[in-house]
């Protein structure tokens, strides 16, 4: 907006006519370059006042400036995505480490010299676009590759399996988890009757439920989630040989989650926690990266598995079929406009370049219809592929024409093919074009689930038994929390019946938490669960690598702190590629021992310790007996301790820690001087102390 329009007179100041103003009529086109205009380019003289019939009179219909502005505003909103409405996106690139030409003829996967532009969008599923980031939910992990052979959309999740096996069940699943239709709540939560009613009547959901009740569903950051294609696809090489494939994304920063108690607090204190985290990391040049991997499964291997490779409620343990890491994605540019890019991006699982094909997974088959269809309503017509974020970055031409919001001007007399009037028009290309493998089809027309899809419990048990004790404890707590919100008791007893089949210990502990011992329904599974060899790769904690990279250390500064200690801390944290966030009683900052004011990044009231991966408190040598904001300080420390975080403190903070019931253990580190900072960093890199005994507890229960 030009400064001129900001300076425009306001109502009451305006002269009756503008004769005293310099005439604009003789201005050149250049002089109008910074003048605000209507959508049709008509220069606007006054962007503050409606055209009135007399200074205190009614508005005039002819005020096209006002009417256009209001009309456009009235239509600013488009329908939010029916699922995955809340999300954040960023631009970046994909690089191949080594050619995959033995498996696929897709050009972008064959030549390591090629760098492919990408746009990634991460999302939650159940909540509306304004819901909190920390909902217990699956995270969408959708990547658009702008390849030389057209768009490739890999529309996955951060959990490798899905709730249902057949697309026919998807609208019911989505209705069940969304706010209940009569009352309009709960928002962004599966902890309610309709969700648990539906899943408890759908045994195929059991495996995915174990994942959504696990820490995977409350990630610390989008930068710290894995991604999975979920559905099985095929890859076909230039010779026509085909294999099944499963897609994987591995975060370079490692996997990390928050605790449920933290998730609840973060949602209140910063509902944009994940969105902000991704934005800030990219903004600061700390670009998140994921490695891309494929599990390649021959027809023979697929036939040897004790489940069906077409069943999206099953994963293939990587101990059975290793993940071949073939490249990496780097997100290095934030969007310029959230609506134009993150909101208008349209992912279609049907967008596959030659060399990648669908499998007959019945869930995938339904998705092939749904995404294209939903975009027509959401983006207002069939030309959404012309929006800059969706447009292919390779030549694109065909004879599809017209429709709402056509933005191109396709030239020429010929808009059909074959034709003899214009020899220069594009033609089909049997050599380079997308084809399908000649798969034999000879089935009966039938509505029936394959019997090879019938084992609903073995992999649910596999997941529970593959994760560590603290992770199991969180799953138990999550089931207990969610089911305690279910009002209809019959739903709870039904769910307990399923848990009994998955793992008797899981069932017993959830039952005890609910006070419903002995009340589980007896459920007879269609196929009895098999004992599978645990897969440590499914655990977050079992494969955690000690690191502080990409993490945030919160430092609470009390007036009179030692600046040398802060500098030492800052240097060590920076050298780990982590960041320091300074918290003080007020946003103005805290004064160090020399009386110098050090500005804070956040005030204590707005920066709870749940925001940080590890915390430190720097107090003066002899703190005054009565501290300002003493209760808030105590709570900040107490919560960090109870959330099992590694903590550092200067000697002057000892009594404050005692008041906060922070016991001494290897995760509470005294900073006696600059040389002791290394010990703290070493401890902090290991993450939480799962065996920490908290105040009032007899032993660790994680
Ligand atoms: Fe989606 N899904 N889905 N889904 N899905 C949508 O498409 C649908 C499924 C996933 O950031 C919608 O553009 C059906 C599995 C992601 O824009 C819609 C079925 C997986 C996103 C739709 C599934 C996903 C969506 C809503 C069962 C993991 C967000 C708006 C047959 C592999 C993409 C839209 C973004 C979005 C339908 C199942 C992932 C309605 C019918 C399985 C990440 O078309």
XYZ file of C-alpha atoms and ligand atoms in Angstrom:
746
model
C 0.000 0.000 0.000
C 1.361 3.431 -0.830
C 2.100 5.818 1.992
C -0.096 8.319 0.232
C -3.183 6.251 0.903
C -2.233 5.914 4.578
C -2.073 9.648 4.826
C -5.489 10.140 3.291
C -7.791 12.387 5.303
C -10.185 10.619 7.620
C -13.883 11.336 7.931
C -14.477 14.759 9.294
C -11.063 16.050 8.151
C -11.902 15.811 4.483
C -12.484 19.041 2.593
C -15.883 19.242 0.891
C -14.150 18.969 -2.459
C -10.574 18.232 -3.480
C -10.005 21.265 -5.641
C -7.155 22.334 -3.404
C -5.341 18.960 -4.002
C -2.796 18.689 -6.854
C -4.439 17.296 -9.995
C -3.523 13.609 -10.646
C -4.847 13.492 -14.176
C -1.528 14.386 -15.778
C 0.529 11.796 -13.880
C 2.450 9.360 -16.052
C 1.887 5.580 -15.875
C 5.166 5.263 -13.901
C 3.896 7.700 -11.315
C 0.911 5.399 -10.764
C 3.132 2.374 -10.143
C 2.763 2.597 -6.371
C -0.849 3.666 -6.407
C -3.361 1.201 -4.990
C -5.929 0.161 -7.605
C -9.077 -1.903 -7.942
C -8.758 -5.474 -9.255
C -9.290 -3.993 -12.700
C -6.445 -1.510 -12.367
C -8.453 1.622 -11.729
C -6.426 3.932 -9.445
C -8.007 4.509 -6.039
C -7.961 8.004 -4.568
C -9.260 7.175 -1.088
C -8.982 3.730 0.513
C -10.312 4.869 3.913
C -13.696 6.472 3.321
C -16.916 5.264 1.688
C -18.518 7.490 -0.952
C -21.409 9.173 0.882
C -24.319 11.353 -0.146
C -23.278 14.207 2.108
C -20.707 13.960 4.852
C -23.243 12.437 7.293
C -25.396 10.845 4.582
C -25.976 7.271 3.334
C -23.509 5.314 1.179
C -23.849 5.489 -2.588
C -24.407 2.333 -4.677
C -21.939 3.625 -7.246
C -19.005 3.260 -4.869
C -17.364 0.485 -6.892
C -14.238 0.728 -4.755
C -16.113 -0.227 -1.589
C -18.291 -2.831 -3.301
C -15.405 -4.586 -4.994
C -13.359 -4.606 -1.770
C -16.202 -6.059 0.301
C -17.233 -8.575 -2.366
C -13.723 -9.920 -2.614
C -13.406 -10.093 1.155
C -16.755 -11.910 1.434
C -15.364 -14.682 -0.788
C -11.890 -15.001 0.734
C -12.523 -18.376 2.322
C -12.589 -21.609 0.368
C -13.761 -24.925 1.799
C -11.093 -26.360 4.049
C -9.871 -29.880 3.293
C -12.448 -32.387 4.511
C -9.588 -34.209 6.253
C -6.029 -32.904 6.832
C -7.382 -29.343 7.038
C -4.660 -28.056 9.350
C -1.240 -28.088 7.773
C 2.035 -26.323 7.054
C 4.080 -26.420 3.895
C 7.504 -25.510 2.564
C 9.511 -25.659 -0.650
C 12.713 -27.568 -1.192
C 14.459 -30.079 -3.377
C 15.045 -33.799 -3.746
C 18.400 -35.316 -4.591
C 19.136 -38.888 -5.529
C 22.222 -40.589 -4.003
C 22.438 -43.352 -6.588
C 20.406 -44.390 -9.594
C 17.360 -46.562 -9.001
C 17.178 -47.435 -12.710
C 17.393 -51.144 -11.873
C 13.953 -50.799 -10.287
C 12.233 -47.900 -12.030
C 12.392 -45.992 -15.282
C 11.168 -42.784 -13.553
C 13.618 -40.150 -14.825
C 13.948 -38.311 -11.505
C 14.942 -41.574 -9.797
C 17.410 -42.635 -12.454
C 19.899 -39.790 -12.697
C 21.710 -38.612 -9.529
C 22.756 -35.442 -11.379
C 19.139 -34.262 -11.411
C 17.839 -32.109 -8.564
C 14.033 -32.105 -8.396
C 12.033 -29.242 -6.852
C 9.532 -30.318 -4.195
C 6.772 -28.855 -2.059
C 5.930 -30.679 1.181
C 2.861 -30.248 3.378
C 2.533 -31.702 6.877
C -0.873 -31.876 8.516
C -3.108 -33.233 11.226
C -6.141 -35.197 10.083
C -9.123 -34.689 12.354
C -9.094 -31.009 13.305
C -10.267 -28.005 11.357
C -7.779 -25.554 9.904
C -7.699 -23.454 13.092
C -7.153 -26.333 15.496
C -4.073 -26.809 17.694
C -0.955 -28.453 16.326
C -0.463 -30.854 19.224
C -3.638 -32.932 18.830
C -3.158 -36.667 19.282
C -3.449 -37.553 15.609
C -1.776 -39.000 12.558
C 0.380 -36.468 10.684
C -0.020 -36.168 6.926
C 3.287 -36.151 5.037
C 2.565 -35.143 1.446
C 5.307 -34.351 -1.064
C 4.875 -32.913 -4.537
C 7.836 -33.569 -6.841
C 8.031 -31.307 -9.904
C 9.744 -33.892 -12.138
C 10.754 -33.659 -15.781
C 7.981 -36.175 -16.545
C 5.224 -34.352 -14.721
C 4.104 -34.043 -11.137
C 4.665 -36.929 -8.748
C 2.602 -36.696 -5.547
C 3.621 -39.001 -2.713
C 0.714 -38.437 -0.305
C 1.654 -40.288 2.859
C 1.393 -40.200 6.630
C 3.811 -40.410 9.572
C 2.366 -43.814 10.486
C 2.994 -46.724 8.083
C -0.449 -48.339 8.298
C -4.055 -47.173 8.074
C -7.307 -47.618 10.043
C -9.321 -49.309 7.307
C -8.633 -51.690 4.446
C -11.250 -50.558 1.965
C -12.029 -47.064 0.655
C -15.713 -47.810 1.248
C -15.102 -47.388 4.978
C -13.210 -44.093 4.812
C -16.102 -41.592 4.977
C -17.461 -43.453 8.029
C -14.064 -43.351 9.714
C -13.731 -39.608 9.033
C -17.284 -38.921 10.278
C -16.622 -40.924 13.427
C -13.463 -39.007 14.390
C -14.735 -35.526 13.466
C -16.775 -33.511 16.011
C -20.037 -35.336 16.769
C -22.665 -33.938 14.387
C -25.388 -33.076 16.918
C -23.134 -31.158 19.355
C -20.204 -29.969 17.247
C -17.476 -31.205 19.605
C -14.835 -32.367 20.406
C -12.509 -30.531 18.058
C -9.333 -32.273 16.829
C -9.687 -35.196 19.187
C -10.363 -38.896 18.899
C -11.247 -39.090 22.612
C -15.016 -39.413 22.204
C -17.751 -41.988 21.761
C -18.305 -41.967 18.007
C -14.645 -42.607 17.174
C -14.241 -45.470 19.624
C -17.642 -46.874 18.680
C -16.594 -47.095 15.026
C -13.102 -48.487 15.571
C -14.216 -50.971 18.215
C -16.621 -52.343 15.581
C -13.812 -52.478 12.985
C -11.140 -54.951 14.135
C -9.023 -53.976 11.115
C -8.349 -50.657 12.922
C -6.500 -52.304 15.837
C -2.990 -52.070 14.433
C -3.281 -48.370 13.562
C -4.871 -47.653 16.959
C -1.737 -48.896 18.667
C 0.227 -46.359 16.618
C -2.162 -43.454 17.231
C -2.119 -44.140 20.971
C 1.693 -44.161 20.844
C 4.119 -41.252 20.964
C 4.117 -41.162 17.144
C 0.836 -39.256 17.343
C 2.280 -36.387 19.430
C 5.511 -35.451 17.637
C 7.899 -32.817 18.957
C 8.268 -31.251 15.497
C 7.372 -31.901 11.866
C 11.142 -31.969 11.402
C 11.261 -35.059 13.626
C 8.661 -37.335 12.059
C 9.069 -40.253 9.709
C 6.928 -40.484 6.583
C 5.427 -43.505 4.853
C 3.619 -44.039 1.563
C 1.362 -46.504 3.477
C -0.185 -48.066 0.363
C 1.890 -50.514 -1.642
C 2.916 -49.221 -5.078
C 4.783 -50.789 -7.941
C 7.977 -49.729 -9.636
C 8.649 -50.761 -13.193
C 12.031 -50.514 -14.926
C 12.801 -49.818 -18.591
C 12.753 -53.541 -19.363
C 9.229 -53.811 -17.945
C 10.238 -55.750 -14.806
C 8.016 -54.828 -11.874
C 8.305 -55.003 -8.072
C 6.076 -53.926 -5.226
C 7.456 -50.990 -3.228
C 6.820 -49.271 0.093
C 8.044 -45.676 0.523
C 9.810 -44.286 3.603
C 11.024 -40.844 4.757
C 13.600 -40.711 7.587
C 14.174 -37.406 9.438
C 17.868 -36.499 9.646
C 17.225 -34.997 13.100
C 15.889 -38.326 14.383
C 12.437 -39.081 15.723
C 11.206 -37.274 18.809
C 7.900 -36.867 20.577
C 6.485 -34.883 23.464
C 4.650 -36.257 26.484
C 0.850 -36.065 26.528
C 0.918 -33.621 29.436
C 3.251 -31.402 27.412
C 1.074 -31.680 24.308
C -1.937 -30.422 26.248
C 0.011 -27.464 27.683
C 1.676 -26.580 24.377
C -1.687 -26.504 22.619
C -2.793 -23.854 25.094
C 0.420 -21.822 25.204
C 1.226 -21.998 21.469
C -1.318 -23.756 19.233
C 1.018 -23.060 16.263
C 3.964 -24.849 17.869
C 4.682 -27.143 14.896
C 3.930 -24.530 12.275
C 6.169 -21.986 14.022
C 8.932 -24.551 14.541
C 9.076 -25.447 10.835
C 8.851 -21.840 9.730
C 11.544 -20.612 12.136
C 13.949 -23.431 11.367
C 13.778 -22.724 7.626
C 13.848 -18.974 8.193
C 17.061 -19.336 10.223
C 18.707 -21.465 7.542
C 18.428 -24.618 9.623
C 16.921 -26.637 6.769
C 15.164 -29.866 7.734
C 16.122 -32.974 5.785
C 14.646 -36.404 5.283
C 16.247 -39.388 3.619
C 14.110 -41.242 1.125
C 14.009 -45.011 1.175
C 12.214 -47.846 -0.579
C 11.451 -51.373 0.419
C 11.505 -53.399 -2.778
C 9.381 -56.528 -2.666
C 9.396 -59.040 -5.494
C 6.239 -61.009 -6.311
C 7.965 -64.054 -4.756
C 8.764 -62.233 -1.496
C 5.231 -60.848 -1.399
C 3.844 -64.352 -1.762
C 6.035 -65.578 1.111
C 4.777 -62.964 3.644
C 2.244 -64.103 6.236
C -0.032 -61.184 5.312
C -1.166 -59.584 2.092
C 1.077 -56.906 0.607
C -2.102 -55.194 -0.676
C -3.480 -54.802 2.859
C -2.819 -51.193 4.073
C -3.216 -52.180 7.739
C 0.067 -54.113 7.550
C 3.705 -53.048 7.451
C 6.676 -55.016 6.255
C 9.199 -55.078 9.113
C 12.457 -53.691 7.822
C 14.245 -56.550 9.537
C 12.488 -58.713 6.883
C 12.874 -56.404 3.885
C 15.506 -53.690 4.415
C 14.841 -50.073 3.516
C 17.107 -49.032 0.655
C 18.009 -45.353 1.194
C 18.182 -43.700 -2.205
C 18.092 -39.943 -1.755
C 17.225 -36.981 0.420
C 14.754 -34.109 0.569
C 15.781 -30.705 1.915
C 13.191 -28.041 2.738
C 14.916 -24.701 2.296
C 12.276 -22.086 1.477
C 9.209 -20.925 3.327
C 6.096 -20.101 1.363
C 5.642 -16.543 0.164
C 1.920 -16.667 0.808
C 0.263 -19.303 2.960
C -3.063 -19.303 1.105
C -1.664 -19.336 -2.425
C 0.712 -22.171 -1.716
C -0.033 -24.229 1.404
C -3.799 -23.879 1.144
C -4.144 -24.185 -2.616
C -1.704 -27.028 -3.086
C -3.610 -30.046 -4.396
C -2.077 -33.489 -4.002
C -3.362 -36.329 -6.163
C -2.222 -39.914 -5.580
C -3.017 -40.366 -9.286
C -0.022 -38.186 -10.166
C 2.642 -40.811 -10.905
C 5.422 -40.473 -13.483
C 6.113 -43.395 -15.844
C 7.963 -46.062 -13.826
C 5.751 -45.847 -10.711
C 2.365 -47.582 -10.765
C -0.524 -48.438 -8.462
C -1.049 -51.737 -6.734
C -4.500 -53.257 -6.291
C -4.667 -52.160 -2.630
C -8.424 -51.441 -2.303
C -7.807 -48.381 -0.148
C -5.445 -46.911 -2.712
C -7.898 -47.629 -5.514
C -10.538 -45.492 -3.760
C -8.035 -42.692 -3.158
C -7.449 -42.529 -6.897
C -10.959 -41.131 -7.294
C -11.302 -39.059 -4.151
C -8.489 -36.517 -4.359
C -9.225 -35.250 -7.872
C -12.878 -35.054 -6.962
C -12.404 -33.102 -3.733
C -10.198 -30.461 -5.404
C -13.001 -29.501 -7.777
C -15.142 -28.320 -4.879
C -12.269 -27.010 -2.791
C -10.551 -25.071 -5.566
C -13.638 -24.200 -7.563
C -13.362 -26.076 -10.851
C -11.272 -28.345 -13.049
C -8.394 -25.918 -13.704
C -6.707 -26.073 -10.292
C -3.645 -27.596 -11.991
C -2.946 -24.126 -13.407
C -2.408 -22.561 -9.968
C 1.333 -21.843 -9.685
C 1.844 -24.258 -6.773
C 0.196 -27.111 -8.688
C 1.500 -26.416 -12.186
C 3.898 -28.908 -13.732
C 7.370 -27.472 -14.362
C 7.867 -29.488 -17.538
C 6.117 -29.023 -20.885
C 2.372 -29.614 -20.491
C -0.071 -29.620 -23.376
C -3.319 -31.325 -24.257
C -6.733 -30.446 -25.631
C -8.669 -30.061 -22.425
C -10.286 -26.655 -22.651
C -12.320 -24.002 -20.842
C -13.978 -24.507 -17.452
C -14.130 -22.236 -14.414
C -11.077 -20.045 -13.847
C -9.208 -20.937 -17.035
C -6.019 -18.893 -16.698
C -4.215 -19.847 -19.893
C -4.944 -18.750 -23.441
C -4.684 -21.919 -25.523
C -4.180 -20.696 -29.087
C -5.199 -22.145 -32.434
C -8.128 -23.605 -34.278
C -7.554 -27.208 -33.289
C -8.617 -28.462 -29.861
C -8.930 -32.161 -30.631
C -6.759 -35.068 -31.599
C -6.311 -36.760 -34.028
C -6.582 -33.929 -36.517
C -5.214 -33.107 -39.944
C -5.484 -29.308 -39.721
C -2.467 -28.692 -37.515
C 0.459 -31.088 -37.806
C 2.363 -29.327 -35.002
C 0.054 -30.336 -32.137
C 1.137 -32.772 -29.403
C 0.439 -36.454 -29.943
C 0.417 -39.523 -27.722
C 3.779 -41.203 -27.201
C 3.740 -44.963 -26.641
C 7.484 -44.992 -25.817
C 7.701 -42.207 -23.219
C 4.106 -42.107 -21.994
C 2.733 -43.660 -18.795
C 1.695 -47.269 -19.315
C 0.439 -50.038 -17.044
C 2.051 -53.410 -16.538
C 0.048 -56.124 -18.313
C -1.289 -57.621 -15.093
C -3.619 -60.584 -15.628
C -7.190 -59.911 -14.361
C -9.741 -62.704 -14.298
C -11.766 -62.248 -11.114
C -15.498 -62.463 -10.557
C -17.387 -59.222 -10.013
C -17.658 -59.352 -6.204
C -17.958 -57.274 -3.017
C -15.832 -59.243 -0.586
C -12.709 -58.717 1.536
C -9.887 -61.149 0.676
C -9.362 -63.800 3.349
C -5.647 -62.821 3.292
C -6.697 -59.525 4.942
C -8.289 -61.218 7.973
C -5.501 -61.180 10.597
C -6.150 -57.954 12.498
C -4.196 -58.546 15.695
C -0.726 -59.995 14.976
C 0.869 -56.729 13.888
C -0.901 -54.751 16.626
C 0.787 -57.102 19.094
C 4.054 -56.839 17.149
C 4.008 -53.049 17.514
C 3.259 -53.122 21.257
C 5.975 -55.678 21.918
C 8.556 -53.934 19.725
C 8.580 -50.630 21.619
C 10.412 -49.867 24.868
C 8.854 -49.887 28.348
C 8.316 -46.103 28.557
C 6.684 -46.164 25.128
C 4.420 -49.012 26.221
C 3.488 -47.032 29.333
C 2.470 -44.092 27.152
C 0.296 -46.341 24.973
C -1.437 -47.669 28.079
C -1.967 -44.130 29.409
C -3.320 -42.968 26.057
C -5.864 -45.792 25.832
C -6.904 -45.117 29.424
C -7.261 -41.372 28.785
C -9.205 -41.729 25.530
C -11.511 -44.480 26.780
C -12.180 -42.564 29.994
C -13.757 -39.890 27.777
C -16.143 -42.456 26.248
C -19.512 -42.174 27.963
C -21.163 -45.357 26.669
C -19.750 -48.182 28.747
C -20.458 -50.875 26.128
C -17.922 -49.204 23.828
C -15.280 -49.361 26.548
C -15.925 -53.033 27.320
C -15.763 -53.836 23.581
C -12.413 -52.060 23.224
C -11.042 -53.846 26.284
C -12.030 -57.099 24.558
C -9.845 -56.192 21.578
C -6.937 -55.169 23.824
C -7.121 -58.570 25.536
C -6.411 -60.240 22.202
C -3.553 -57.861 21.404
C -1.736 -58.150 24.729
C -3.121 -59.272 28.108
C -0.806 -56.920 30.002
C -1.958 -53.940 27.919
C -5.562 -54.897 28.591
C -5.013 -55.443 32.331
C -3.355 -52.066 32.804
C -5.914 -50.107 30.782
C -8.693 -51.949 32.618
C -7.148 -51.075 35.971
C -6.824 -47.399 35.021
C -10.483 -47.358 34.029
C -11.495 -49.241 37.179
C -13.187 -51.852 34.971
C -11.403 -55.041 36.026
C -12.986 -58.160 34.598
C -15.430 -56.234 32.399
C -13.840 -56.816 28.965
C -16.089 -58.357 26.310
C -15.030 -61.714 24.992
C -14.126 -61.291 21.342
C -13.171 -64.183 19.091
C -10.747 -63.084 16.396
C -11.287 -64.315 12.833
C -7.596 -65.262 12.815
C -5.735 -65.868 16.088
C -2.730 -63.529 16.447
C 0.620 -65.012 15.539
C 3.800 -64.436 17.551
C 6.057 -62.297 15.368
C 9.685 -61.436 15.980
C 9.820 -57.940 17.523
C 10.984 -55.147 15.211
C 13.092 -52.598 17.157
C 12.894 -50.280 14.122
C 9.290 -49.537 15.143
C 10.399 -47.951 18.420
C 11.284 -44.277 18.681
C 13.514 -44.665 21.729
C 15.316 -47.861 20.701
C 16.805 -46.167 17.667
C 17.344 -42.697 19.167
C 20.805 -41.297 18.527
C 22.137 -38.849 21.172
C 21.887 -35.349 19.731
C 20.815 -31.794 20.457
C 20.774 -30.806 16.787
C 17.686 -28.817 15.906
C 16.577 -28.822 19.560
C 15.876 -25.844 21.809
C 17.359 -25.158 25.245
C 15.378 -22.739 27.433
C 17.461 -20.670 29.867
C 15.707 -18.879 32.694
C 17.705 -15.795 33.679
C 17.295 -14.246 37.101
C 18.603 -10.709 37.728
C 22.261 -10.806 38.770
C 23.192 -13.971 36.810
C 26.789 -14.638 35.725
C 27.207 -13.517 32.061
C 30.312 -15.711 31.573
C 28.212 -18.791 32.289
C 25.589 -17.678 29.779
C 28.265 -17.153 27.119
C 29.731 -20.614 27.771
C 26.271 -22.147 27.530
C 25.501 -20.233 24.339
C 28.738 -21.369 22.676
C 28.276 -25.022 23.596
C 24.634 -25.099 22.514
C 25.486 -23.407 19.212
C 28.270 -25.863 18.515
C 25.704 -28.679 18.826
C 23.583 -26.864 16.186
C 20.874 -26.377 18.783
C 19.391 -23.027 19.793
C 19.176 -21.160 23.063
C 16.017 -19.329 24.092
C 16.362 -16.764 26.875
C 13.474 -16.508 29.316
C 13.202 -13.739 31.907
C 10.536 -12.422 34.233
C 9.699 -9.780 31.660
C 10.251 -9.599 27.928
C 12.580 -6.653 28.536
C 15.143 -9.132 29.854
C 17.283 -9.651 32.948
C 20.302 -7.773 34.267
C 23.547 -9.674 34.652
C 25.928 -9.379 37.621
C 27.523 -6.279 36.077
C 24.127 -4.579 35.809
C 23.878 -4.952 32.030
C 20.436 -5.691 30.615
C 20.315 -8.852 28.486
C 17.142 -8.873 26.375
C 14.916 -11.954 26.655
C 13.445 -13.992 23.796
C 10.318 -14.594 25.835
C 8.709 -13.691 29.147
C 8.251 -16.386 31.777
C 4.451 -16.101 31.518
C 4.525 -16.869 27.787
C 7.376 -19.362 27.607
C 6.546 -22.432 29.678
C 9.260 -25.068 30.004
C 7.204 -27.462 27.814
C 8.489 -25.459 24.832
C 12.027 -26.704 25.383
C 13.930 -29.952 25.022
C 16.151 -29.138 27.962
C 16.287 -26.221 30.411
C 18.761 -24.274 32.530
C 18.399 -21.679 35.267
C 21.058 -19.044 35.871
C 20.607 -17.253 39.198
C 22.841 -14.762 41.061
C 25.298 -16.229 43.586
C 23.128 -15.077 46.493
C 19.567 -14.691 45.297
C 17.226 -12.562 47.438
C 14.969 -14.503 49.830
C 11.835 -13.323 48.039
C 11.999 -13.653 44.270
C 9.695 -11.871 41.851
C 7.321 -14.372 40.182
C 8.543 -17.093 42.546
C 5.535 -19.384 41.946
C 5.899 -19.188 38.149
C 9.633 -19.905 38.426
C 8.974 -22.913 40.631
C 6.350 -24.268 38.247
C 8.682 -23.793 35.255
C 11.331 -25.924 36.930
C 8.986 -28.446 38.506
C 7.352 -29.217 35.171
C 10.699 -29.592 33.386
C 11.779 -32.048 36.084
C 8.511 -33.993 35.990
C 8.711 -34.135 32.199
C 12.036 -35.904 32.763
C 14.130 -33.243 31.062
C 17.819 -32.759 31.610
C 18.331 -29.545 33.596
C 21.306 -27.320 34.385
C 21.569 -24.806 37.222
C 24.019 -22.316 38.611
C 24.906 -22.735 42.294
C 22.727 -19.772 43.329
C 19.623 -21.619 42.064
C 19.978 -24.533 44.504
C 17.337 -23.410 46.978
C 14.953 -22.514 44.144
C 15.320 -26.050 42.773
C 14.610 -27.470 46.213
C 11.449 -25.387 46.433
C 10.435 -26.833 43.027
C 10.977 -30.371 44.399
C 13.734 -31.005 41.873
C 15.669 -33.923 43.324
C 19.284 -34.468 42.454
C 19.897 -37.114 39.805
C 22.270 -37.473 36.845
C 19.943 -35.306 34.746
C 20.188 -32.302 37.083
C 23.599 -30.813 36.392
C 25.375 -28.096 38.408
C 27.109 -25.468 36.300
C 29.995 -24.618 38.592
C 31.810 -22.716 35.837
C 32.330 -22.598 32.093
C 34.232 -25.910 32.153
C 31.224 -27.791 33.579
C 28.940 -26.908 30.640
C 30.292 -29.868 28.628
C 28.894 -32.348 31.174
C 25.457 -30.786 30.906
C 25.494 -30.887 27.084
C 26.526 -34.534 27.150
C 23.616 -35.406 29.430
C 21.132 -33.282 27.467
C 21.998 -35.052 24.208
C 20.546 -38.250 25.631
C 17.096 -36.731 25.956
C 14.738 -37.542 28.782
C 15.608 -39.548 31.885
C 12.981 -42.251 31.663
C 13.965 -43.762 35.022
C 13.763 -40.467 36.916
C 11.871 -40.739 40.188
C 9.541 -37.779 40.574
C 8.267 -36.216 43.794
C 5.642 -38.429 45.442
C 6.581 -41.503 43.386
C 8.029 -44.701 44.768
C 9.732 -45.812 41.574
C 9.996 -44.816 37.991
C 6.913 -45.519 35.877
C 7.737 -43.359 32.874
Fe -6.340 -38.982 2.210
N -7.572 -37.484 1.568
N -7.819 -40.323 1.895
N -5.203 -40.477 3.018
N -4.905 -37.673 2.625
C -7.262 -36.190 1.528
O -7.654 -34.820 -0.282
C -8.949 -40.092 1.182
C -5.528 -41.791 3.082
C -3.642 -37.942 3.053
O -1.576 -31.934 2.504
C -8.294 -35.369 0.815
O -6.880 -32.829 -0.966
C -9.679 -41.317 0.989
C -4.370 -42.589 3.378
C -2.896 -36.720 3.212
O -3.161 -31.523 1.056
C -9.333 -36.402 0.370
C -8.959 -42.292 1.620
C -3.336 -41.697 3.499
C -3.779 -35.707 2.835
C -8.743 -37.681 0.923
C -7.788 -41.656 2.182
C -3.872 -40.385 3.266
C -5.018 -36.336 2.465
C -8.825 -34.193 1.570
C -9.280 -43.750 1.755
C -1.879 -42.005 3.849
C -3.515 -34.221 2.860
C -8.348 -32.968 0.849
C -9.563 -44.395 0.534
C -1.217 -42.727 2.794
C -2.789 -33.757 1.636
C -7.546 -33.462 -0.221
C -2.485 -32.280 1.734
C -6.128 -35.636 2.001
C -9.349 -38.860 0.720
C -6.837 -42.369 2.944
C -3.051 -39.224 3.340
C -10.752 -36.175 0.813
C -11.004 -41.447 0.261
C -4.312 -44.106 3.514
C -1.468 -36.568 3.703
O -9.406 -36.448 -1.020
